[in-house]
Coordinates of C-alpha atoms in Angstrom, one line a residue:
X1 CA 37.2 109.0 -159.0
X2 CA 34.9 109.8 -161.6
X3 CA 30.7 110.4 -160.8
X4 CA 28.5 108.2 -161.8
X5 CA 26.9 110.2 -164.5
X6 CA 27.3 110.5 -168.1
X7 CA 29.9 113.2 -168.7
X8 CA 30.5 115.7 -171.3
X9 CA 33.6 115.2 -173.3
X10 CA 35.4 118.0 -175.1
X11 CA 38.6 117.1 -177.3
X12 CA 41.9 119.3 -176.5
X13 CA 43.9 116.9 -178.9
X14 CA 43.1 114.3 -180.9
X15 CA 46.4 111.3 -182.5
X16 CA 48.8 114.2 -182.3
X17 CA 52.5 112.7 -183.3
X18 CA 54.9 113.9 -181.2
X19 CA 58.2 113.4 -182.8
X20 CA 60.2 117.0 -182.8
X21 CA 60.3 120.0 -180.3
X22 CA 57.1 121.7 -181.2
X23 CA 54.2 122.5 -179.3
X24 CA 50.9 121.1 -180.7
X25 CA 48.4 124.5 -180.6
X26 CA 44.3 123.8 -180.1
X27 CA 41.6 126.0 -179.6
X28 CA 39.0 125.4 -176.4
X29 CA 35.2 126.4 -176.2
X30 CA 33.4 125.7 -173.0
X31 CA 30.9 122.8 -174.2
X32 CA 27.6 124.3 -174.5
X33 CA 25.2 121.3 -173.8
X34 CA 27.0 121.1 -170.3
X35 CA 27.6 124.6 -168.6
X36 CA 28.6 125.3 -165.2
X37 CA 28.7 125.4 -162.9
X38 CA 30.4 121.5 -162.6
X39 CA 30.8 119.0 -160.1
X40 CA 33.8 117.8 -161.0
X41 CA 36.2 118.2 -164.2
X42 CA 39.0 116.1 -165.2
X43 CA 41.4 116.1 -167.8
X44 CA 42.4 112.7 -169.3
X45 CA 45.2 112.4 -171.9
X46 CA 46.2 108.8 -173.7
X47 CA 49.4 108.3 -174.8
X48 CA 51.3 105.8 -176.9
X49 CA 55.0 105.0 -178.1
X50 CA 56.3 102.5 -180.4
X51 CA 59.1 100.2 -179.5
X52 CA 62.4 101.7 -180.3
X53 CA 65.0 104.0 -178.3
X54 CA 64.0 106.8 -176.6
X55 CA 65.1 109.0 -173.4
X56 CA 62.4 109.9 -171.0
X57 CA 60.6 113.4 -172.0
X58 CA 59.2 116.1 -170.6
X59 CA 55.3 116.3 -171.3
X60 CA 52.9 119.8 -170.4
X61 CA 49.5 120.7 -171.6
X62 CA 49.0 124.2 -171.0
X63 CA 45.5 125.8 -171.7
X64 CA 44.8 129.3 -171.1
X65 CA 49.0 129.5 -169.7
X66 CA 47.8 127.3 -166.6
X67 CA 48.7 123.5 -167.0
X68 CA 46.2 121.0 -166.9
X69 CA 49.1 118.7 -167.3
X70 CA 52.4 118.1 -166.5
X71 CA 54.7 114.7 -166.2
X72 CA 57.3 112.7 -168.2
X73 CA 57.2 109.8 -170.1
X74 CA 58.2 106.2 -170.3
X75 CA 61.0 105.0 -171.9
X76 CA 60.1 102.4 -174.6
X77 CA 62.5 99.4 -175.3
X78 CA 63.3 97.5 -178.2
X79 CA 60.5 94.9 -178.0
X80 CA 57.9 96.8 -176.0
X81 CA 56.1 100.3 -176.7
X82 CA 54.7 101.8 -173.4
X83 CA 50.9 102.9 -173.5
X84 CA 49.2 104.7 -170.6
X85 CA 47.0 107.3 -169.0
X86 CA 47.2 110.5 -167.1
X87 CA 44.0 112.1 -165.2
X88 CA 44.2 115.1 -163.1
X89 CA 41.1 116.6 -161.4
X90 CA 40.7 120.5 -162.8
X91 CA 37.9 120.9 -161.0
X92 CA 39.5 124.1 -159.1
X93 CA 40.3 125.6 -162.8
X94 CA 36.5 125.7 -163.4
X95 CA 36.2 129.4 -163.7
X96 CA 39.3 129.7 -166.4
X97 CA 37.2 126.7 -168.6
X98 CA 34.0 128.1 -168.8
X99 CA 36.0 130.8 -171.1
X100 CA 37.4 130.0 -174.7
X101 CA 40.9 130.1 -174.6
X102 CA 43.9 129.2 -176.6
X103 CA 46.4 125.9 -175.2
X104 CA 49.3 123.6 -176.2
X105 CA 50.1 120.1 -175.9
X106 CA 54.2 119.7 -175.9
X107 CA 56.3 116.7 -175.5
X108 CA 59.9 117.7 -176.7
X109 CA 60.9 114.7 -178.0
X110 CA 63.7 113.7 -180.8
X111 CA 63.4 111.5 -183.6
X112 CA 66.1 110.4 -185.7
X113 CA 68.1 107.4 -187.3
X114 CA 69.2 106.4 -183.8
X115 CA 65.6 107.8 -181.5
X116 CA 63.2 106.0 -182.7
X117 CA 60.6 106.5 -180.4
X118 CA 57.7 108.2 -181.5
X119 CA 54.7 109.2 -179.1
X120 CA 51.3 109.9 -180.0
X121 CA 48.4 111.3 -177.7
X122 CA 45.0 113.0 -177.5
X123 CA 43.7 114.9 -174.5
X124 CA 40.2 115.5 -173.2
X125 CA 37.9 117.4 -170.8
X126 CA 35.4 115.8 -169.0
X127 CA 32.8 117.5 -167.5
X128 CA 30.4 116.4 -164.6
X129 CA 27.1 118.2 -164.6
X130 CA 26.2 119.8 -160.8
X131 CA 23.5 118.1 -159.0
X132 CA 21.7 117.3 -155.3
X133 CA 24.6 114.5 -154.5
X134 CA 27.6 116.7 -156.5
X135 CA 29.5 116.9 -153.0
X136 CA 30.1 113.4 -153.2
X137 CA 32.0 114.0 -156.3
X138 CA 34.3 116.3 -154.7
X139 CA 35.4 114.2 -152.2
X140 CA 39.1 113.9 -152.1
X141 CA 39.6 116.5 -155.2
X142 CA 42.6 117.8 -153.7
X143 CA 44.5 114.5 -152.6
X144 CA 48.2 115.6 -152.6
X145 CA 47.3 119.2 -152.7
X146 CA 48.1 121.4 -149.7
X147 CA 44.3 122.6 -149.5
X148 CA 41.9 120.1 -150.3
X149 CA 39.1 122.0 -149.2
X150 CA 35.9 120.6 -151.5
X151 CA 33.2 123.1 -151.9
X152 CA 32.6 125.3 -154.6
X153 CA 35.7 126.2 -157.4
X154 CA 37.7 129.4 -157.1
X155 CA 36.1 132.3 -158.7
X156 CA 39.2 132.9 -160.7
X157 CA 42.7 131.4 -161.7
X158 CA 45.4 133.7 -162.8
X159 CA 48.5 131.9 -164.1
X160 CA 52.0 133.1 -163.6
X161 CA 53.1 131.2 -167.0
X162 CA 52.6 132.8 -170.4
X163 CA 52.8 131.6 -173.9
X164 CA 51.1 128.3 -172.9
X165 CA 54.5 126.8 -171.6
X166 CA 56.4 126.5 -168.4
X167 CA 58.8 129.0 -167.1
X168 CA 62.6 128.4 -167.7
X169 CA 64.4 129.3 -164.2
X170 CA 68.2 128.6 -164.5
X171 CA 69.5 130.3 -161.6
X172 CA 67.9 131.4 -158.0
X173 CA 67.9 134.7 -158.6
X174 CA 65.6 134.0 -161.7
X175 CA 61.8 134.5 -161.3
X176 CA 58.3 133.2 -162.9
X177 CA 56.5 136.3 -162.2
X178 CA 53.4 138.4 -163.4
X179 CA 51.7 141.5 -162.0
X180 CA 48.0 141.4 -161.4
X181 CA 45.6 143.6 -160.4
X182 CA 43.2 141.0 -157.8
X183 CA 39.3 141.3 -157.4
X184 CA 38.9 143.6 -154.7
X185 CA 36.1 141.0 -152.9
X186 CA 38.6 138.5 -152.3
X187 CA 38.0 136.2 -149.4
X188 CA 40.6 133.1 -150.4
X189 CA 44.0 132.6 -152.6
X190 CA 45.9 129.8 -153.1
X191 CA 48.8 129.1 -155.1
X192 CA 49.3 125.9 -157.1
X193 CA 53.0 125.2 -158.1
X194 CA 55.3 122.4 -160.1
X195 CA 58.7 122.8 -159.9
X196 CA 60.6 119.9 -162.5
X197 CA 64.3 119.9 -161.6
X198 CA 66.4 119.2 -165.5
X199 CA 69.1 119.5 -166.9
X200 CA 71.6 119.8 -163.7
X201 CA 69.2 119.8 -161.5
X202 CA 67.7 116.8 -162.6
X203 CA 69.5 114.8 -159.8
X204 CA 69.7 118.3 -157.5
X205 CA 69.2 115.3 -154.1
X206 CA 72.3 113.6 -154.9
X207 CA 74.7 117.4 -155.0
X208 CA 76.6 118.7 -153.0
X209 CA 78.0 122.5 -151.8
X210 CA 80.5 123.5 -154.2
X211 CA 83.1 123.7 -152.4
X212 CA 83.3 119.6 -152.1
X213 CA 81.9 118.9 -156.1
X214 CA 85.4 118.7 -157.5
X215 CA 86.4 116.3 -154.3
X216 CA 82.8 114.0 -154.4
X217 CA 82.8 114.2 -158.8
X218 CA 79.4 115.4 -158.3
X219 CA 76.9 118.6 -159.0
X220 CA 77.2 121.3 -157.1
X221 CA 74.3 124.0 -154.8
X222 CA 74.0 121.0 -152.2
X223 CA 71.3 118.5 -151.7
X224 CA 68.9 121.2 -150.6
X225 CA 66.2 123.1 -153.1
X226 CA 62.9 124.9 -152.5
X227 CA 60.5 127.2 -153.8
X228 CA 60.3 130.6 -152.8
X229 CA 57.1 132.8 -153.2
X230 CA 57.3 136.4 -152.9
X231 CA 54.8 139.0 -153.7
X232 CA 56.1 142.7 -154.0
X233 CA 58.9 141.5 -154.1
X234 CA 58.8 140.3 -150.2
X235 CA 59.0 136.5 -149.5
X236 CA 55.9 135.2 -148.1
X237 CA 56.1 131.5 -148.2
X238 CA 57.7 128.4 -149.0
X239 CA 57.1 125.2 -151.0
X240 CA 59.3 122.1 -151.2
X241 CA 60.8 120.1 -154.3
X242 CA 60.1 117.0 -155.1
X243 CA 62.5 114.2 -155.7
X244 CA 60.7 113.0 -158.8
X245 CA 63.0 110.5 -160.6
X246 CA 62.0 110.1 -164.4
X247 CA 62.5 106.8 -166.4
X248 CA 65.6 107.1 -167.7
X249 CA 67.1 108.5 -164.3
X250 CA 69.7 106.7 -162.7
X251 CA 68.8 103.3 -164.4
X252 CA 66.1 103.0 -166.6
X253 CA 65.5 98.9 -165.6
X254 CA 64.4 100.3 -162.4
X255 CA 61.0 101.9 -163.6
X256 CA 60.3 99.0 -165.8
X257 CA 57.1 98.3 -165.9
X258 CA 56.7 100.4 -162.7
X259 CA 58.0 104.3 -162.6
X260 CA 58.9 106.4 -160.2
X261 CA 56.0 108.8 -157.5
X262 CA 54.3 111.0 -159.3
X263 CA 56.5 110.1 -162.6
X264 CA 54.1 110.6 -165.7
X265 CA 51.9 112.8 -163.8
X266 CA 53.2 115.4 -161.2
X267 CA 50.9 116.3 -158.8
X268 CA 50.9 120.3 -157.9
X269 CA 51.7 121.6 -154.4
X270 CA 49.1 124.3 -152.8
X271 CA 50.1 126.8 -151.0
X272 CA 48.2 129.0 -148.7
X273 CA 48.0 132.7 -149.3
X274 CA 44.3 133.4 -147.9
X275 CA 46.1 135.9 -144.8
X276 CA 47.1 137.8 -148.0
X277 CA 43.3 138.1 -149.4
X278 CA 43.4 142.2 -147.6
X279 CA 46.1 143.4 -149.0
X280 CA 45.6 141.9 -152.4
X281 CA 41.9 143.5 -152.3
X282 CA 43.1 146.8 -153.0
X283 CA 42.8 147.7 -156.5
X284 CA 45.9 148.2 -156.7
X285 CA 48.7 146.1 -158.9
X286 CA 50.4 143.6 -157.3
X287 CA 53.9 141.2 -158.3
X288 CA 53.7 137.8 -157.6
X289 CA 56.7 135.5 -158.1
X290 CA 58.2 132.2 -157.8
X291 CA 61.8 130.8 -157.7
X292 CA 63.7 127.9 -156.7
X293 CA 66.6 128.5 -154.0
X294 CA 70.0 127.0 -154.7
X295 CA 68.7 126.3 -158.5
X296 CA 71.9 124.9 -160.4
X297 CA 70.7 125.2 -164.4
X298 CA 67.6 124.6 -164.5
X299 CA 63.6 124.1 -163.3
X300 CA 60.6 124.2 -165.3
X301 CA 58.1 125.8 -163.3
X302 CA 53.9 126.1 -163.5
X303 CA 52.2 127.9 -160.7
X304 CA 48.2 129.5 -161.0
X305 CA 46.9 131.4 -158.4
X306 CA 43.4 130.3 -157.5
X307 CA 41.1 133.4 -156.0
X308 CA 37.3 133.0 -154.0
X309 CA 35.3 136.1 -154.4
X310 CA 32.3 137.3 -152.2
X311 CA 30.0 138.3 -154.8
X312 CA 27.5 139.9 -152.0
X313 CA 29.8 143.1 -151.9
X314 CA 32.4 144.7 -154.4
X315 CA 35.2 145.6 -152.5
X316 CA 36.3 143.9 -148.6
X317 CA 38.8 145.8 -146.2
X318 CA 40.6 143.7 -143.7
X319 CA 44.4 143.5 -142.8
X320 CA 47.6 141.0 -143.2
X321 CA 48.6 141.5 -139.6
X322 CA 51.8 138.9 -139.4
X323 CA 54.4 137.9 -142.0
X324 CA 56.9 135.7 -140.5
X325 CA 58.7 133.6 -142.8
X326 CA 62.3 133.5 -142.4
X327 CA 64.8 133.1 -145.0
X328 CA 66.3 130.0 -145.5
X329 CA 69.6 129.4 -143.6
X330 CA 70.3 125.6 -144.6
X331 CA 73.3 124.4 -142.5
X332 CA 76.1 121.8 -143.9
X333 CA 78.2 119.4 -141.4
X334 CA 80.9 117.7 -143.4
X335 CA 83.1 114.5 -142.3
X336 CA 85.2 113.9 -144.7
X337 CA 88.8 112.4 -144.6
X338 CA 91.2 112.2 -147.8
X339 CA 93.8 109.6 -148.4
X340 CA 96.1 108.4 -151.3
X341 CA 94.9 108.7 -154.7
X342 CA 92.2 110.7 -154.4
X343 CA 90.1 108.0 -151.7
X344 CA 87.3 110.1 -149.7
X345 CA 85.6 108.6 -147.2
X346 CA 82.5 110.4 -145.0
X347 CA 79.4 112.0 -144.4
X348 CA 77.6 115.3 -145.8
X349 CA 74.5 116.5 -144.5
X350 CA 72.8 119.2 -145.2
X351 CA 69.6 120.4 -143.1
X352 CA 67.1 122.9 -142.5
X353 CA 64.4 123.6 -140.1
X354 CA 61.9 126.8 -140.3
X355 CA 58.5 127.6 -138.6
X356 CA 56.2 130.4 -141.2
X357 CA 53.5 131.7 -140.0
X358 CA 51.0 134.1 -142.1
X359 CA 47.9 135.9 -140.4
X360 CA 45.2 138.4 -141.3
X361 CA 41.4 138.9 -140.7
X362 CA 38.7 140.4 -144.1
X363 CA 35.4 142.0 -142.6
X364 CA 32.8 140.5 -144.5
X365 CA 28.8 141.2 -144.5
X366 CA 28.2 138.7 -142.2
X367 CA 31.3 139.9 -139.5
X368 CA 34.6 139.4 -139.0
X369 CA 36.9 136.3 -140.5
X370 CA 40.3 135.9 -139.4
X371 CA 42.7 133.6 -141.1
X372 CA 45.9 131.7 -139.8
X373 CA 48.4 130.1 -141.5
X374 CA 51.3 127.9 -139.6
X375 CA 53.8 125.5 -141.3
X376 CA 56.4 123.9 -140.2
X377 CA 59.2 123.0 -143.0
X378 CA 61.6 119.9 -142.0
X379 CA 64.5 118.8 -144.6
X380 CA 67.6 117.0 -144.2
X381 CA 69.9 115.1 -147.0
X382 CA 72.8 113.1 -145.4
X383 CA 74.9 111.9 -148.0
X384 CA 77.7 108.5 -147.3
X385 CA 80.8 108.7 -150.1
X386 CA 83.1 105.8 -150.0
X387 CA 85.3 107.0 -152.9
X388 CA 88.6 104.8 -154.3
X389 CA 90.6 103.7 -157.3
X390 CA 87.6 101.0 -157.7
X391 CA 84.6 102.0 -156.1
X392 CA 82.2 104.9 -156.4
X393 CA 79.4 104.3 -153.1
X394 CA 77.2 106.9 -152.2
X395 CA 74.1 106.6 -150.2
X396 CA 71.3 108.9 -149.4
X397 CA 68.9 109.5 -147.2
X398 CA 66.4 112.4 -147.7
X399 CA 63.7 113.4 -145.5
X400 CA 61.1 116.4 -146.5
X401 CA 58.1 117.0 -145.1
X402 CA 55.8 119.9 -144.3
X403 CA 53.2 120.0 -141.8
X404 CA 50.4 123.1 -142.0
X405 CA 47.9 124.4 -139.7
X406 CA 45.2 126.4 -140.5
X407 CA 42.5 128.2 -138.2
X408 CA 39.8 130.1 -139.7
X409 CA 36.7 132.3 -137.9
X410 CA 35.1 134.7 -136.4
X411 CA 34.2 136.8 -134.0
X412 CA 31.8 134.1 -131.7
X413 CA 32.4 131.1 -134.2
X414 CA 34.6 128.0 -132.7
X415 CA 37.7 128.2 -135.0
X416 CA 38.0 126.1 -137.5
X417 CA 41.6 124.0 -137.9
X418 CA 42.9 121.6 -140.3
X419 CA 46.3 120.0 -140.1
X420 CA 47.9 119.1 -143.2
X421 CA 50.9 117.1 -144.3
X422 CA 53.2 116.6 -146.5
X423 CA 56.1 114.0 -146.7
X424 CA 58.2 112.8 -150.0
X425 CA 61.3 111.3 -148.4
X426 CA 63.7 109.4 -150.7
X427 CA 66.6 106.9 -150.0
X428 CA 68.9 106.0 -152.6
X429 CA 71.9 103.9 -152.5
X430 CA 74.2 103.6 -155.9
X431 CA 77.5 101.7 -155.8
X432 CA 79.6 101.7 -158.8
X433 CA 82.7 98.7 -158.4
X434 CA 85.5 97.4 -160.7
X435 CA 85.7 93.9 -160.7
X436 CA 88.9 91.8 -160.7
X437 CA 88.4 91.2 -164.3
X438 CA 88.4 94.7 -165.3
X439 CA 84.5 95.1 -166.0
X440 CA 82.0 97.6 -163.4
X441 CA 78.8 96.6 -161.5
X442 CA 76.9 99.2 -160.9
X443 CA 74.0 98.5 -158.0
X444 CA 71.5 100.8 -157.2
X445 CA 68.3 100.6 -155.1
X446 CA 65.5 103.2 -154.6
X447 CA 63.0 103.7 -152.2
X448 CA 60.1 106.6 -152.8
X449 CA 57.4 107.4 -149.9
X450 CA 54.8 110.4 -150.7
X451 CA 52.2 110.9 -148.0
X452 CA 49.5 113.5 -147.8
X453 CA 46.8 114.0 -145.0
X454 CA 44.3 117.0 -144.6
X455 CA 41.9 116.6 -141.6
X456 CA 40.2 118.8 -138.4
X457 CA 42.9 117.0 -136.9
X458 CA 46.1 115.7 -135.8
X459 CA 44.7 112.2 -135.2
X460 CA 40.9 112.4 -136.9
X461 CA 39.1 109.8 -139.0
X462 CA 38.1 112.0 -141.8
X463 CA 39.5 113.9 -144.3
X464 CA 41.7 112.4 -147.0
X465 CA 44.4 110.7 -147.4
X466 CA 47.4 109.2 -149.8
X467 CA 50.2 107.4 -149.6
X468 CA 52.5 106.0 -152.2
X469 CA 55.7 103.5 -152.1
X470 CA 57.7 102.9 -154.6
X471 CA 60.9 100.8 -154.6
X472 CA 63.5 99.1 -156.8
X473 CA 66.9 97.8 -157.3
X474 CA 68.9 96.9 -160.4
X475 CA 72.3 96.2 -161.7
X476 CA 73.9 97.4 -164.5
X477 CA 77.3 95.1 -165.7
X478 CA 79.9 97.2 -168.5
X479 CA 82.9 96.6 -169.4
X480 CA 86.2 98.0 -168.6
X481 CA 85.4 100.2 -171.7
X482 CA 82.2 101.0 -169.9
X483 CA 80.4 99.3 -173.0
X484 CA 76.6 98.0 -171.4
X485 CA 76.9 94.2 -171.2
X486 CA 73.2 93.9 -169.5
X487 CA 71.5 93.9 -165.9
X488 CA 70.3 91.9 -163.3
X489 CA 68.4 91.2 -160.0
X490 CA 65.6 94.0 -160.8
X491 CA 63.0 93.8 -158.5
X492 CA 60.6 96.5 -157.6
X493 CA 56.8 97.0 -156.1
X494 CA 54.7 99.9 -155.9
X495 CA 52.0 100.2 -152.2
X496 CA 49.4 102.6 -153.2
X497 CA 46.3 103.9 -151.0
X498 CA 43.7 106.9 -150.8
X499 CA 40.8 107.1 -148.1
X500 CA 38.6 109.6 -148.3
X501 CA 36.1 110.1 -145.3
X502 CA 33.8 112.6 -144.1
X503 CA 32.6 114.6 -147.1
X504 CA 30.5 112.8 -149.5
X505 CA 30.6 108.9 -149.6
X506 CA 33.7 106.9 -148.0
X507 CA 36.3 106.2 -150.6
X508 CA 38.9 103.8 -150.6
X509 CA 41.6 102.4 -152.7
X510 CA 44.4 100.5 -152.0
X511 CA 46.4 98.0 -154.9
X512 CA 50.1 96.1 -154.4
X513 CA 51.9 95.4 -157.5
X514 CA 55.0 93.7 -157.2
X515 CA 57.7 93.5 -160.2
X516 CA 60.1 90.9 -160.9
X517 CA 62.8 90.7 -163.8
X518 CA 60.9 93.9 -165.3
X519 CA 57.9 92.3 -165.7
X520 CA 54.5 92.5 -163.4
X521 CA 54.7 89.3 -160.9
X522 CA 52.1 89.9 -158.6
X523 CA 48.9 92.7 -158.1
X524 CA 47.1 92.4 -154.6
X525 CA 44.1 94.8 -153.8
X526 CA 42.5 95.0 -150.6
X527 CA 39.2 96.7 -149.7
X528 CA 40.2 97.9 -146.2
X529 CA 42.0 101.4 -146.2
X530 CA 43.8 102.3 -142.8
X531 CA 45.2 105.5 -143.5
X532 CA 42.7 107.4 -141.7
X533 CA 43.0 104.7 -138.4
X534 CA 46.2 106.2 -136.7
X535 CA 49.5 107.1 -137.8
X536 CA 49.8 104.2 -140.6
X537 CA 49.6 106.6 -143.2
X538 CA 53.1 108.5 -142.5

């Protein structure tokens, strides 16, 4: 949501054409008839694309090396030219705007005598003065964060990236790293974090171990990825992958008119480094790196570290008194059985269950403040094959979800605990078949779930919360020359809700659109959330 005040608007961008693989450079200066601190700021970017041909592209907007801004784009068709909007709150990256800096606005994209599709855009800042009733503007500004704390910004951001673009990570041994040397009044740090499977990777939930890719014609490094983050070159947390699908994946009449979770506008996950805040406080240099286990070729990865300050004192002592996050130890169970020709029938599941925990106390003016932070990290993939001289089936079933506590206080003070969740679970069935004539039918339906919650508690009635379905299903006729003939029986709908209770005014949004022959049949929106009522929202 936005306030309800006039804002201040400053132009990143402004009709850039983006029709090779060059970044788009612009200058930003903090807007000087609206300084900080702000309530609220949120980028906005509007894009547009003539009809034509085009594959799906990777979008960023980068400003100071932290992105503001990171998706993919529709796919345009031969009659219809997609236009639409991206926000993102930046309210968190307050402290890195109210500097000038340098940024980019990039959307790879190829345009030739056969890509036609040419995509122009302009990006903004909007700024929302503080004020008496600013806390109602926060409300919510983390939804699908890890943190979503409210309250004042960070004192300062330090991205990982450099150059304004995302770091290239084709193997897991591969880092996005920078050395920094922290504030030594630290009190909080979080880590932000996308992680864009391409390339090989792009469809990393439908591999398989390498030892059965030959066997299963698929990719191999398993159905299993996730983000490690080290610092000093010790692994101190995890953060899981989304299974983002972009427009052209898998079959682009799917995500027509409706894309994928999260498609044109990833959302970043937070993790929780505040036990670290001691040992940062130093003075002393410090390594801090990302990677992405099992990484097959290749991820794009953002992450900014987000730091609170206690400005009362210069430097804080404390400890990081626990560290236990062990390494990840997914376990495979194949049943598979071989027959004539090359036929494969079975199942391949690949799983993993961990418990992290992360604890340390700062002494600060006013006494001691300990910090606790638990998660628990549940993922599984099993994967059906039926395998033949005329039919290619496989089905999946992906779970992934992440559940976080963490207790905060003093010596005297009640502790303070949220619970937080994550879950992006994906099911995917895709059957390719010959038909007697010779021609294929392929069939494939979807289903996407992403839920977030952060509240005091397990089962409380404030705090925030999202959820978001998305489902389709589509077939795809060729001929035995595997030359397109057409599609049919698309259907699709997208369930969409946030509630936001307890800090600030109650929001709540909740909207049903229903597709139909890849056009918009139906839109319901009701003004009852129930996220916040029970366990509805998981």
């Amino acid at each position: 949501s936005h306030p309800p005040t006039r804002p201040c608007i400053v132009t990143l961008f402004q009709s850039d054409t983006f029709d090779n693989y060059a970044s788009r450079p612009f200058t930003y200066t903090p807007p000087a008839d609206c300084p900080g601190p702000w309530a609220k700021v949120v980028f906005v970017a509007h894009f547009n694309e003539n009809p034509g041909v085009q594959y799906d592209r990777t979008a960023y907007v980068f400003l100071g090396d932290a992105a503001l801004y990171f998706g993919t784009t529709p796919e345009p068709t031969g009659s219809v030219g997609p236009v639409w909007t991206v926000e993102r709150d930046v309210t968190d990256y307050s402290a890195l705007l109210a500097q000038p800096h340098s940024g980019a606005a990039t959307i790879f994209n190829i345009v030739n005598s056969t890509y036609t599709g040419v995509i122009h855009g302009s990006g903004f800042l909007y700024f929302y003065r503080a004020g008496r009733d600013d806390a109602g503007d926060r409300s919510g500004r983390d939804a699908g964060t890890q943190a979503g704390r409210g309250g004042a910004a960070p004192s300062a951001v330090y991205p990982l990236n450099a150059g304004n673009q995302p770091g290239y990570l084709d193997t897991p041994a591969q880092q996005l790293s920078r050395q920094i040397t922290f504030p030594t009044n630290m009190t909080q740090v979080y880590l932000d974090i996308i992680a864009q499977s391409q390339i090989g990777d792009e469809f990393w939930y439908t591999c398989v171990p390498d030892a059965y890719a030959a066997e299963l014609q698929s990719c191999g490094h398993s159905g299993y990825r996730q983000v490690v983050v080290q610092v000093d070159g010790r692994t101190v947390a995890y953060a899981p992958v989304s299974p983002w699908i972009f427009t052209g994946g898998i079959d682009p009449f799917l995500w027509q008119p409706t894309p994928g979770v999260q498609t044109l506008n990833f959302t970043p996950y937070r993790v929780d480094l505040t036990p670290l805040a001691a040992e940062l406080d130093n003075g002393e240099p410090h390594t801090v790196a990302v990677s992405v286990y099992n990484d097959g070729n290749y991820f794009s990865v953002a992450a900014s570290l987000l730091v609170y300050q206690d400005r009362r004192v210069q430097s804080i002592q404390g400890a990081l008194t626990e560290v236990d996050v062990p390494p990840l130890a997914p376990s495979v169970t194949a049943d598979l059985a071989s027959g004539a020709g090359g036929s494969v029938n079975g199942s391949l599941d690949v799983s993993s269950s961990l418990h992290t925990r992360l604890a340390g106390y700062i002494e600060l003016p006013d006494g001691l403040r300990r910090t606790s932070v638990e998660q628990d990290f549940r993922f599984a993939n099993r994967q059906n094959f039926t395998i033949n001289n005329t039919v290619y089936d496989q089905q999946i079933a992906l779970t992934n979800t992440v559940r976080t506590v963490t207790e905060t206080g003093g010596a005297g003070e009640e502790v303070a605990r949220r619970v937080s969740t994550w879950s992006f679970p994906l099911t995917l069935n895709y059957d390719q078949a010959q038909q007697a004539n010779g021609n294929y039918a392929i069939s494939t339906s979807v289903r996407q779930h992403f839920a977030s919650r952060a509240a005091p508690s397990e089962r409380a009635a404030s705090g925030w919360a999202l959820s978001d379905r998305v489902s389709a299903t589509d077939t795809l006729q060729f001929d035995s020359g595997f030359n397109f003939l057409g599609h049919s029986g698309m259907s699709g709908s997208q369930h969409y809700q946030f509630e936001s209770r307890g800090e600030g005014p109650p929001q709540c949004y909740r909207r049903t659109i229903l597709n139909s022959a890849n056009a918009v049949s139906a839109v319901f929106d009701a003004h009852r959330c129930d996220l916040l009522d029970g366990a509805s929202w998981r």
